[in-house]
Structures are given as structure tokens and as C-alpha cells.
PDB file of C-alpha atoms in Angstrom:
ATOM      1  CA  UNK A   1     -11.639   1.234  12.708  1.00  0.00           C
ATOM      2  CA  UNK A   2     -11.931   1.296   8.938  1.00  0.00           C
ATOM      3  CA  UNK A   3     -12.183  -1.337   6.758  1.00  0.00           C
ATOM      4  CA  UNK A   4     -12.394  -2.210   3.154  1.00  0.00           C
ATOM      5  CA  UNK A   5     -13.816  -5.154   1.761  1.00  0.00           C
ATOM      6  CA  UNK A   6     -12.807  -6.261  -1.359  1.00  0.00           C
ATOM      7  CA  UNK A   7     -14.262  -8.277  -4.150  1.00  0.00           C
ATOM      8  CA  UNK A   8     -13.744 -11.136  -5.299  1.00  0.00           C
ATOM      9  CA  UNK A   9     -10.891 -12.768  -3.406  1.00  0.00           C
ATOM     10  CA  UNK A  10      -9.900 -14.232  -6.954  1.00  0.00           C
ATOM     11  CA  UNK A  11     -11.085 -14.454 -10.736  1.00  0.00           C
ATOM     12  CA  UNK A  12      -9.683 -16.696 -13.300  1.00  0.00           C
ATOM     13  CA  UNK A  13     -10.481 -15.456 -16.606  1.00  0.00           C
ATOM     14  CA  UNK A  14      -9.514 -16.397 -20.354  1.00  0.00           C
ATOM     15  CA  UNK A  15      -7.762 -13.892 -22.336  1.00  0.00           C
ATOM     16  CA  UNK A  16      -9.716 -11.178 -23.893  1.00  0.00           C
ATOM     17  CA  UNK A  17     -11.987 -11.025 -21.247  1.00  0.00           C
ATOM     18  CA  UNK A  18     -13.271  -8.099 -19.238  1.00  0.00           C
ATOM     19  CA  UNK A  19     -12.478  -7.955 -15.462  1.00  0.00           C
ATOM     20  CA  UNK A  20     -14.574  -6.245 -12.564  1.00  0.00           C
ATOM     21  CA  UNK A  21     -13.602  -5.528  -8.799  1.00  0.00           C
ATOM     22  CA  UNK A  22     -14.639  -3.653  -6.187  1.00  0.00           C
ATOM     23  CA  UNK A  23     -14.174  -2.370  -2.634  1.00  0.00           C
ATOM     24  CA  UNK A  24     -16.604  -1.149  -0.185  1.00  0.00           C
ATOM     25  CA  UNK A  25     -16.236   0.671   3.229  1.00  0.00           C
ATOM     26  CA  UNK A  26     -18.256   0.912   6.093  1.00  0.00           C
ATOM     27  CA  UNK A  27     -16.898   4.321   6.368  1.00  0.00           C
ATOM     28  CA  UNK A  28     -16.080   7.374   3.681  1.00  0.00           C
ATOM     29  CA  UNK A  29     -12.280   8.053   2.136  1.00  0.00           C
ATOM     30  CA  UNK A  30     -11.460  11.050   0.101  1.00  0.00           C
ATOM     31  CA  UNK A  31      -8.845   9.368  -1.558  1.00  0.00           C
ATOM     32  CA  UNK A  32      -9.008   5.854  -3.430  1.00  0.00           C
ATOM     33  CA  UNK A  33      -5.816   4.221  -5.080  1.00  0.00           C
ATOM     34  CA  UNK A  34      -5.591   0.805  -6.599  1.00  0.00           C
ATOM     35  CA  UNK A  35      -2.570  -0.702  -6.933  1.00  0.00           C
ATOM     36  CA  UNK A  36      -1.259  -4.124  -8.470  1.00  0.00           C
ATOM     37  CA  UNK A  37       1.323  -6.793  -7.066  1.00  0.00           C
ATOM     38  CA  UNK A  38       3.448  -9.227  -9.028  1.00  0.00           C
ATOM     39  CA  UNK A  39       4.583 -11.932  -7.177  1.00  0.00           C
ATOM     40  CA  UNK A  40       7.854 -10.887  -5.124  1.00  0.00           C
ATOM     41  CA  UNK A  41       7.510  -7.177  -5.986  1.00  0.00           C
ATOM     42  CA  UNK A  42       6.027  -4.140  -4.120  1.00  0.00           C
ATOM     43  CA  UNK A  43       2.677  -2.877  -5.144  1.00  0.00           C
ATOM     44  CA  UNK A  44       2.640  -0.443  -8.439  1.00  0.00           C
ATOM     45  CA  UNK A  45      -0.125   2.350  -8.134  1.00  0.00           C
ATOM     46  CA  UNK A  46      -2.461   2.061 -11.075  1.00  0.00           C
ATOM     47  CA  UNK A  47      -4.700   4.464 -10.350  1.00  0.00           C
ATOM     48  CA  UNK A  48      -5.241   7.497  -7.985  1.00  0.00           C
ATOM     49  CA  UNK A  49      -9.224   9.037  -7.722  1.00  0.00           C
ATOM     50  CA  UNK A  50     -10.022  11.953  -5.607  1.00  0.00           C
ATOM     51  CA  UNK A  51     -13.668  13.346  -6.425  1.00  0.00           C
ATOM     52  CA  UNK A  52     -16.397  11.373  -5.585  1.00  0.00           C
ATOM     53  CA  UNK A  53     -17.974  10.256  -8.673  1.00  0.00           C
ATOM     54  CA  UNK A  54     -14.652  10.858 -10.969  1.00  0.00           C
ATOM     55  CA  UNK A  55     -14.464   8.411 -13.624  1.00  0.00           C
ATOM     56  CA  UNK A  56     -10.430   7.476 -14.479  1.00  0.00           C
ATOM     57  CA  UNK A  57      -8.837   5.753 -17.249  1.00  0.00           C
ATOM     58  CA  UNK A  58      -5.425   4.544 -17.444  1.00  0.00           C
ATOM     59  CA  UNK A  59      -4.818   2.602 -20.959  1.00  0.00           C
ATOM     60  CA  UNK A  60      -7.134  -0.238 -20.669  1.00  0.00           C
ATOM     61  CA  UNK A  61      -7.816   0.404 -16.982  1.00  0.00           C
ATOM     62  CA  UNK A  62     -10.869   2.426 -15.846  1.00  0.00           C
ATOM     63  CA  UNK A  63     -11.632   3.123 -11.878  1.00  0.00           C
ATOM     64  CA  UNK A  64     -14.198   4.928 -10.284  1.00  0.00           C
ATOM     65  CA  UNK A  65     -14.787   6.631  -7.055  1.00  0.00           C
ATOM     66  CA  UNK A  66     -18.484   6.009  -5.457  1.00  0.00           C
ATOM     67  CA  UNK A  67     -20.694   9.212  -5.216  1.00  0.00           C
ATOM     68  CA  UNK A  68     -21.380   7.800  -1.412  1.00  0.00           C
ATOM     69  CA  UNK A  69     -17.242   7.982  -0.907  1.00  0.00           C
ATOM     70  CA  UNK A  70     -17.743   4.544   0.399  1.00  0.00           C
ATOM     71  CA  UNK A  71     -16.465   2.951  -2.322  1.00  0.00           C
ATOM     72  CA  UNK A  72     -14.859   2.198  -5.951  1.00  0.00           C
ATOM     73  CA  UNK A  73     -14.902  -0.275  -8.559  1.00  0.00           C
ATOM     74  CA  UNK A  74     -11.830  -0.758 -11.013  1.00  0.00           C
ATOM     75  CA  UNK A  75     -12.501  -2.528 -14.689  1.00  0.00           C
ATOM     76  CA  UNK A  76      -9.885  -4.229 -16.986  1.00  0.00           C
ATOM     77  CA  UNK A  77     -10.876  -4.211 -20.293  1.00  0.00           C
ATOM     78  CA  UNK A  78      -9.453  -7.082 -22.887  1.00  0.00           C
ATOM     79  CA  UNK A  79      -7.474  -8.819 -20.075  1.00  0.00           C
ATOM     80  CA  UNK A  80      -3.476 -10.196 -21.476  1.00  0.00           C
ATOM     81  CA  UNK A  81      -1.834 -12.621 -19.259  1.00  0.00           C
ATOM     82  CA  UNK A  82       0.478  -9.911 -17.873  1.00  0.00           C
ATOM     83  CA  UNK A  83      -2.615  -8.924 -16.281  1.00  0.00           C
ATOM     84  CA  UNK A  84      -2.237 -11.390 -13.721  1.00  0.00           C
ATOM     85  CA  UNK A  85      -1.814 -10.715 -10.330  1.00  0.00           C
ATOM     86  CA  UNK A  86      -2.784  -9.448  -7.178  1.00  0.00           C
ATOM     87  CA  UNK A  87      -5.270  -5.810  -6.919  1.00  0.00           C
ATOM     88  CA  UNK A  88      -5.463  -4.253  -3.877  1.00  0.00           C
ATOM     89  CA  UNK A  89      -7.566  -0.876  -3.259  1.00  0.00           C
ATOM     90  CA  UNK A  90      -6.675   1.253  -0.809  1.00  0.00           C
ATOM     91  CA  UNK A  91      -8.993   4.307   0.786  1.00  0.00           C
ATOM     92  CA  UNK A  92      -7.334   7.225   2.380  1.00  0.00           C
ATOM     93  CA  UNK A  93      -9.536   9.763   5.238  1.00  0.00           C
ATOM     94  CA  UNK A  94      -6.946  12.776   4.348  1.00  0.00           C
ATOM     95  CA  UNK A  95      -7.362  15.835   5.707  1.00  0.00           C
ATOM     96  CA  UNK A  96      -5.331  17.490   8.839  1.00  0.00           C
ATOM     97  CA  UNK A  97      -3.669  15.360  11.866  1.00  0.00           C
ATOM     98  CA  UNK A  98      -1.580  12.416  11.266  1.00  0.00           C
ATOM     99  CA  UNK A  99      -3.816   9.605  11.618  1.00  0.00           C
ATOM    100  CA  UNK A 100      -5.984  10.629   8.706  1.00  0.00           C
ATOM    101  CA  UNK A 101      -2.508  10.076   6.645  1.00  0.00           C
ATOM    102  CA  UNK A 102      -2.882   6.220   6.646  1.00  0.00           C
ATOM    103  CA  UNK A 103      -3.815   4.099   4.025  1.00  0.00           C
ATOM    104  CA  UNK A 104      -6.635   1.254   5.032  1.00  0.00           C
ATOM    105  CA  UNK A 105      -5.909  -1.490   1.868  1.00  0.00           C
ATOM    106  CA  UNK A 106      -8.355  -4.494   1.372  1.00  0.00           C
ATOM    107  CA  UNK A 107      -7.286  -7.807   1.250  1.00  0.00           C
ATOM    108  CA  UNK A 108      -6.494  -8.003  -2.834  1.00  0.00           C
ATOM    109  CA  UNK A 109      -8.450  -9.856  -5.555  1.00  0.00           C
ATOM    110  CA  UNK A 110      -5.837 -12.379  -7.187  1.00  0.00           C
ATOM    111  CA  UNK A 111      -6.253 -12.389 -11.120  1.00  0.00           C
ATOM    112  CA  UNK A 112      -5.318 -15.255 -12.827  1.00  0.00           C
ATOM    113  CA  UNK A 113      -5.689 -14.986 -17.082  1.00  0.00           C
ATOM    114  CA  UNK A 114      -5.707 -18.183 -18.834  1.00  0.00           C
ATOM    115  CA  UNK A 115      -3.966 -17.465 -22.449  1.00  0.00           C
TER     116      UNK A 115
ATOM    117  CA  UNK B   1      12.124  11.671  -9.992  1.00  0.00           C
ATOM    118  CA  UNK B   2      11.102  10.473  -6.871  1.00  0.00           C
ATOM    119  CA  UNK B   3      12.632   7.122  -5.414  1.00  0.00           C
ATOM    120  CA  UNK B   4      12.313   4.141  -3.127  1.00  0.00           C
ATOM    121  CA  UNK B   5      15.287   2.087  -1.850  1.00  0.00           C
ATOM    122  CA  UNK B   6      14.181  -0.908   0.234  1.00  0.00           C
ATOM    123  CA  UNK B   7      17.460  -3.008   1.254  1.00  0.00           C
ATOM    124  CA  UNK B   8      18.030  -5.678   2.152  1.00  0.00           C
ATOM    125  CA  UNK B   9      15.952  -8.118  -0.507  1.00  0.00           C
ATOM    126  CA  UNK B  10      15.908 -10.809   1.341  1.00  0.00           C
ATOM    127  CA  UNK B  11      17.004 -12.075   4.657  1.00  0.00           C
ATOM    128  CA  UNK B  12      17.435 -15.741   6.403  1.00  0.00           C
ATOM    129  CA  UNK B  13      17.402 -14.694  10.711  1.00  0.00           C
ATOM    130  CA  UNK B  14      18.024 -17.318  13.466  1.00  0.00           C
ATOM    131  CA  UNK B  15      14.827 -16.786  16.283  1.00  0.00           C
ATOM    132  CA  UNK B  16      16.211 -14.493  19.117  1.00  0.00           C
ATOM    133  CA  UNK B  17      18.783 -12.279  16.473  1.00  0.00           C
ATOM    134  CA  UNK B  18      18.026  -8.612  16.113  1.00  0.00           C
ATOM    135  CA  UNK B  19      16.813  -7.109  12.897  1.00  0.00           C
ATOM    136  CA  UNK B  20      16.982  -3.387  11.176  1.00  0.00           C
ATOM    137  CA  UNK B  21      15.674  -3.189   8.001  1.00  0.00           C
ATOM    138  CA  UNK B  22      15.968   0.769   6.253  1.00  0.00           C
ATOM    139  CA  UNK B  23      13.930   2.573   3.832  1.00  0.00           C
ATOM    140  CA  UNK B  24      15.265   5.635   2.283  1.00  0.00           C
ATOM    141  CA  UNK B  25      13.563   8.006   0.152  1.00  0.00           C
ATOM    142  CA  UNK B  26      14.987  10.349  -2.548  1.00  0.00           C
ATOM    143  CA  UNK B  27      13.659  12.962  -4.871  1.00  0.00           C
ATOM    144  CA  UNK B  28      10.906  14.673  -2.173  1.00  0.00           C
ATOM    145  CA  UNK B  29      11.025  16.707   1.073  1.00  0.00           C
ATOM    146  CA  UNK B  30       9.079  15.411   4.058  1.00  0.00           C
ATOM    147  CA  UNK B  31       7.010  12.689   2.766  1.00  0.00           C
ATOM    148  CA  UNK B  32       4.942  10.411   5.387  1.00  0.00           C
ATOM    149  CA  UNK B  33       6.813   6.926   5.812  1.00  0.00           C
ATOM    150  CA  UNK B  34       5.218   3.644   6.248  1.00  0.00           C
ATOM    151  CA  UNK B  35       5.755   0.166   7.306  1.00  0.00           C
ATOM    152  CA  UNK B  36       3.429  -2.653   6.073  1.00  0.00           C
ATOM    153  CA  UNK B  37       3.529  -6.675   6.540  1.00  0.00           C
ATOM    154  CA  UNK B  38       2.265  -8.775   3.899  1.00  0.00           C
ATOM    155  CA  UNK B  39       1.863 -12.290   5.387  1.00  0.00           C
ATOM    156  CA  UNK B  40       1.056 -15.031   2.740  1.00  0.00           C
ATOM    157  CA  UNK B  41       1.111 -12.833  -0.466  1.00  0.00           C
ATOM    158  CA  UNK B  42      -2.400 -11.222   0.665  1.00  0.00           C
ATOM    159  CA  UNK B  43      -3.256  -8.684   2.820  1.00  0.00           C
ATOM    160  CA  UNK B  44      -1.321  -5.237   3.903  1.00  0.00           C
ATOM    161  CA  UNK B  45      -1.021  -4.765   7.480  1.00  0.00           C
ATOM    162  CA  UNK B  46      -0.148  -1.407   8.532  1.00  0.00           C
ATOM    163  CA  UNK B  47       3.007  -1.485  10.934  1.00  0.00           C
ATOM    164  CA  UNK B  48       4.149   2.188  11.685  1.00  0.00           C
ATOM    165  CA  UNK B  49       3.710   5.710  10.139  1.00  0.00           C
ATOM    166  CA  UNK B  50       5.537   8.287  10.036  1.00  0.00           C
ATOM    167  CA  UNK B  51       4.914  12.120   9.226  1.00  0.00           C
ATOM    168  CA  UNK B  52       8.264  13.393  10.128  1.00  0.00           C
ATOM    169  CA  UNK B  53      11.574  12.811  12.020  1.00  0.00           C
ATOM    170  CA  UNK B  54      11.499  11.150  15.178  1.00  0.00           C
ATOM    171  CA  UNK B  55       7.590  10.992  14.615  1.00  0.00           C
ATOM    172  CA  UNK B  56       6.619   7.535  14.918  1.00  0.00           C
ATOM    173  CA  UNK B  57       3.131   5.687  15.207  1.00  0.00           C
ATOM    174  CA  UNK B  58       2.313   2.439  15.687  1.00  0.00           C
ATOM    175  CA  UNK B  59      -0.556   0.540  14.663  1.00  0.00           C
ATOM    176  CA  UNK B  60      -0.914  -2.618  16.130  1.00  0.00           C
ATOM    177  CA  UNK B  61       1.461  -4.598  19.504  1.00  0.00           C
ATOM    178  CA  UNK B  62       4.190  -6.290  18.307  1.00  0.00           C
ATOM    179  CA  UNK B  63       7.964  -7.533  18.547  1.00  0.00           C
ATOM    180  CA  UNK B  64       9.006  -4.750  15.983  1.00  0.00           C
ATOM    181  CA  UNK B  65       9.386  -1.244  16.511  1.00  0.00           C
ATOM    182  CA  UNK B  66      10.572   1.478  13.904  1.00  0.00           C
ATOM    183  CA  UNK B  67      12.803   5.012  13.665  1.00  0.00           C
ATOM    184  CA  UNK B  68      12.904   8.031  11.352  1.00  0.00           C
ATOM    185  CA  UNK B  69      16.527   8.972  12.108  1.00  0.00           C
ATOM    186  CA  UNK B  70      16.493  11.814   8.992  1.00  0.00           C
ATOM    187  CA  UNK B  71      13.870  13.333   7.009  1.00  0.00           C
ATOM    188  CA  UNK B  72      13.949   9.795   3.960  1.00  0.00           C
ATOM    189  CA  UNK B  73      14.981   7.338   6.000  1.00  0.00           C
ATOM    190  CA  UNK B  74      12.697   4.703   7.544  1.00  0.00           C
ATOM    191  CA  UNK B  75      14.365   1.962   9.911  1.00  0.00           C
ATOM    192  CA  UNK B  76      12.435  -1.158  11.283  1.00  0.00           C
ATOM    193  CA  UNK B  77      13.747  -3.021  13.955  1.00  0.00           C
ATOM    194  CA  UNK B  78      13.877  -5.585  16.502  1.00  0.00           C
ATOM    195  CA  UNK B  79      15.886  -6.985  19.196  1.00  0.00           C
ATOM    196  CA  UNK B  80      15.295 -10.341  19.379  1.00  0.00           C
ATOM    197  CA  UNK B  81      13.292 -11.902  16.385  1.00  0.00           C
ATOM    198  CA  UNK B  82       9.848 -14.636  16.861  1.00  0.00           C
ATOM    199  CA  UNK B  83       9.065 -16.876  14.659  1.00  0.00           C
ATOM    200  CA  UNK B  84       5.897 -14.825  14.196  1.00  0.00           C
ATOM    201  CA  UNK B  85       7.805 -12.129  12.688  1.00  0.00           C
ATOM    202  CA  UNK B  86       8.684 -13.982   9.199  1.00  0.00           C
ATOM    203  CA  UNK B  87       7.227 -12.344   6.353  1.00  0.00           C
ATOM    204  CA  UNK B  88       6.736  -9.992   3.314  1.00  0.00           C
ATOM    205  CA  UNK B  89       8.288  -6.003   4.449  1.00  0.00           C
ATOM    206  CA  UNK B  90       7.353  -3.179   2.412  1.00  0.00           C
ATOM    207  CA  UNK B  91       8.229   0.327   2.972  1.00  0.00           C
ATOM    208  CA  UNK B  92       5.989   3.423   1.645  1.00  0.00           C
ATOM    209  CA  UNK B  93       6.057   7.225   1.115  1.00  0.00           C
ATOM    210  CA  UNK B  94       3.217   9.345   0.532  1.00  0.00           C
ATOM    211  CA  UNK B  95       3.021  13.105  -0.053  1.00  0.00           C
ATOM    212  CA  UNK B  96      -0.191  15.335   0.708  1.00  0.00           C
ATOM    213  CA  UNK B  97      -0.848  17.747  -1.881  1.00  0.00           C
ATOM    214  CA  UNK B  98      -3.575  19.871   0.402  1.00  0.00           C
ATOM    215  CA  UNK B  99      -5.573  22.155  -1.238  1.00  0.00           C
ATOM    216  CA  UNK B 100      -8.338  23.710   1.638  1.00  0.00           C
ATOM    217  CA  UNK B 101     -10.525  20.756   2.763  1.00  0.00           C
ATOM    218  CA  UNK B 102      -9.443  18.370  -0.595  1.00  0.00           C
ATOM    219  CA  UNK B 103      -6.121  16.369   0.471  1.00  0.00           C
ATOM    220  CA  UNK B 104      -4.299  14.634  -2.003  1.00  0.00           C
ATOM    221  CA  UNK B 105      -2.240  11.914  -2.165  1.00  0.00           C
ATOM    222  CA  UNK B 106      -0.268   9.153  -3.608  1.00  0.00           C
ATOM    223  CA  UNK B 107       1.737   6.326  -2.024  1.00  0.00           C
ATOM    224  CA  UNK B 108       4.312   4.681  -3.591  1.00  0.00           C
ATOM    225  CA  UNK B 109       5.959   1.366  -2.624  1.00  0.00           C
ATOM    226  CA  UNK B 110       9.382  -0.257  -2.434  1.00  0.00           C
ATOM    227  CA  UNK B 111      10.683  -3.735  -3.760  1.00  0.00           C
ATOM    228  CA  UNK B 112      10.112  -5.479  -0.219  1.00  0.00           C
ATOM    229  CA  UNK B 113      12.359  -7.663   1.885  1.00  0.00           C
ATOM    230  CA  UNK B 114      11.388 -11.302   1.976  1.00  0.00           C
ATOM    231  CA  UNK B 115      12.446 -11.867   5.872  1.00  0.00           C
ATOM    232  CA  UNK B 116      12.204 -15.451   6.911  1.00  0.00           C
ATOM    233  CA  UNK B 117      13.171 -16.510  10.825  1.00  0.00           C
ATOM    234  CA  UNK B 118      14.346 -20.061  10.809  1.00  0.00           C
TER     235      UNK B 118
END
């Protein structure tokens, strides 16, 4: 089956620092979200990318979406201590038949931003 | 707007009691359902999906098993709870926005319910 992996398992950064993470896939995904966690909550979608190559900013957030489709990279720019928390991308196959509506998630990188 | 009501919050079960969580949906017309696990704060383990009523797949063999009574709602259950089964329960919705061969789609998530078998 699919599977993302996701990198690095955790960062701990000072504030005002920027942030890198990726995912890769052993396997393409038309569809790549990343989404954060706070501690307790469900995960909030940050960012949605469905070209390959497209290039995405949300505020200080920017994501993209590998040419190869197997894989994306999201960067925080001037990290704040609400930063911290858990990432998680996501890949989804799309396309007809139900299976290919699943979302495969890697296993999170856990920010932690020193003030 | 679309919505996402996750209920209970959290939930203290005995081993051996039955369990029904629900998930209901509001704001959007057949959306695909989903049931993840979060064990440990890390990691989202796909349960069941759903892509319409009574449509239910399941992703890995377990104690739980899950229902899509109505269009928006969502229901995971069990009849007798394992130890095994304590953990983090989130509830999703997704809607495909297909255009030919380019499908897409965002999922949104609910609050969670902290379940914890004692």
C-alpha cells in the first residue's frame, strides 16, 4: 500500500527561525494537504496543492507539490510559538472508485518553538 | 458554511461495554466520511470510509466497526470494548470537486473524542 514518510519526526527551533518539512512517497498522489494539530484538537488544513509543481502560500506558510507527484515540502517562515505543534501531510490518489478517496497521512513532524 | 460535530469529547468505558461514537456533517451533500485513530498524539490510522449511505469500508481488522445511517452522519461502534481500543477518534469529510482526470479535494476534521477503556 501507500505510504508517506515524513521528515523530521521533530524540530525544536528558537523564535524567528525558519522551519522545513517534508514528505515523500514511494508512490504518486494528485492531491497533497498539510494539516496542523494542537494538542487535544482535530487537525486544521493549512494547505491544499493539486498541480504538480504548484507553489502555495498561506500567510507565512509556503508548500509545494513535487514535479515527480511523489512528494511535497512545506516551509514556515519567522516561526512564533503558536507555531508549535504537530504537521502532518497527507497525499490523496483521487480519481474514480472509492478507494482512491482515502487519505494516506505520514506520521507528523512535532514543532516545538522556544520563545 | 460547512460543519463538523464530533460528540462525545471524551469518554471513560469499562473493558467489555459497547461503544457508538457519531459524526454528523452539515452544510454539504454527500461528502465521503472517515474514521481515523490517533494512538499516542502521532500517527493517523485510517479506520473506515465512507462514500455514501450504507457504504462502508474498512481498512484494517479490528474490534470496531462503523455505519452511515443518513447521508452526514458517521457512527462508530463496538460491542464489547478491549483495552486495545483506548485512544484519540477523529471523524472526517471530504468532498471531490472532479473536473475530467484532475480530482479535487479537501478533508476537514472534527474536535475528536478522547476514549479511554479502564
Amino acid at each position: 500500500g501507500q505510504q508517506l514518510n515524513q521528515s523530521p519526526q521533530s524540530m525544536f527551533i528558537q523564535e524567528g527561525e525558519d522551519v522545513s518539512m517534508n514528505c515523500t512517497s514511494s508512490s504518486i498522489f494528485n492531491t497533497w494537504l498539510w494539516y496542523k494539530q494542537d494538542p487535544g484538537e482535530g487537525p486544521v488544513l493549512l494547505i491544499a496543492l493539486y498541480k504538480a509543481g504548484e507553489l502555495t502560500s498561506n500567510g507565512r506558510l509556503t508548500a509545494q507539490f513535487g514535479i515527480t507527484r511523489k512528494d511535497s515540502f512545506l516551509n514556515i517562515s519567522a516561526s512564533i510559538p503558536s507555531d508549535v505543534g504537530i504537521y502532518f501531510c497527507a497525499g490523496q490518489l483521487g480519481g474514480s472508485g472509492g478507494s482512491n478517496y482515502k487519505l494516506t497521512f505520514g506520521k507528523g513532524t512535532l514543532l516545538t518553538v522556544n520563545p | 458554511s460547512q460543519t463538523i460535530h464530533q460528540w462525545p469529547a471524551t469518554l471513560v468505558q469499562p473493558v467489555g461495554s459497547p461503544l457508538s461514537l457519531e459524526c454528523t456533517v452539515e452544510g454539504t451533500s454527500n461528502p465521503n466520511l472517515y474514521w481515523y485513530r490517533q494512538a499516542a498524539g502521532r500517527g493517523l490510522q485510517l479506520l473506515f470510509y465512507s462514500v455514501g449511505i450504507g457504504q462502508i469500508s474498512s481498512e484494517v481488522p479490528q474490534n470496531l466497526s462503523a455505519s452511515r445511517p443518513q447521508d452526514r452522519q458517521f457512527i462508530l461502534s463496538s460491542k464489547k470494548l478491549l483495552l486495545s481500543d483506548s485512544g484519540f477518534y477523529l471523524c472526517a469529510w471530504s468532498v471531490i470537486y472532479g473536473e475530467r482526470y484532475q480530482w479535487d479535494t479537501e478533508a476537514f476534521f472534527g474536535q475528536g473524542t478522547r476514549l479511554t477503556v479502564v
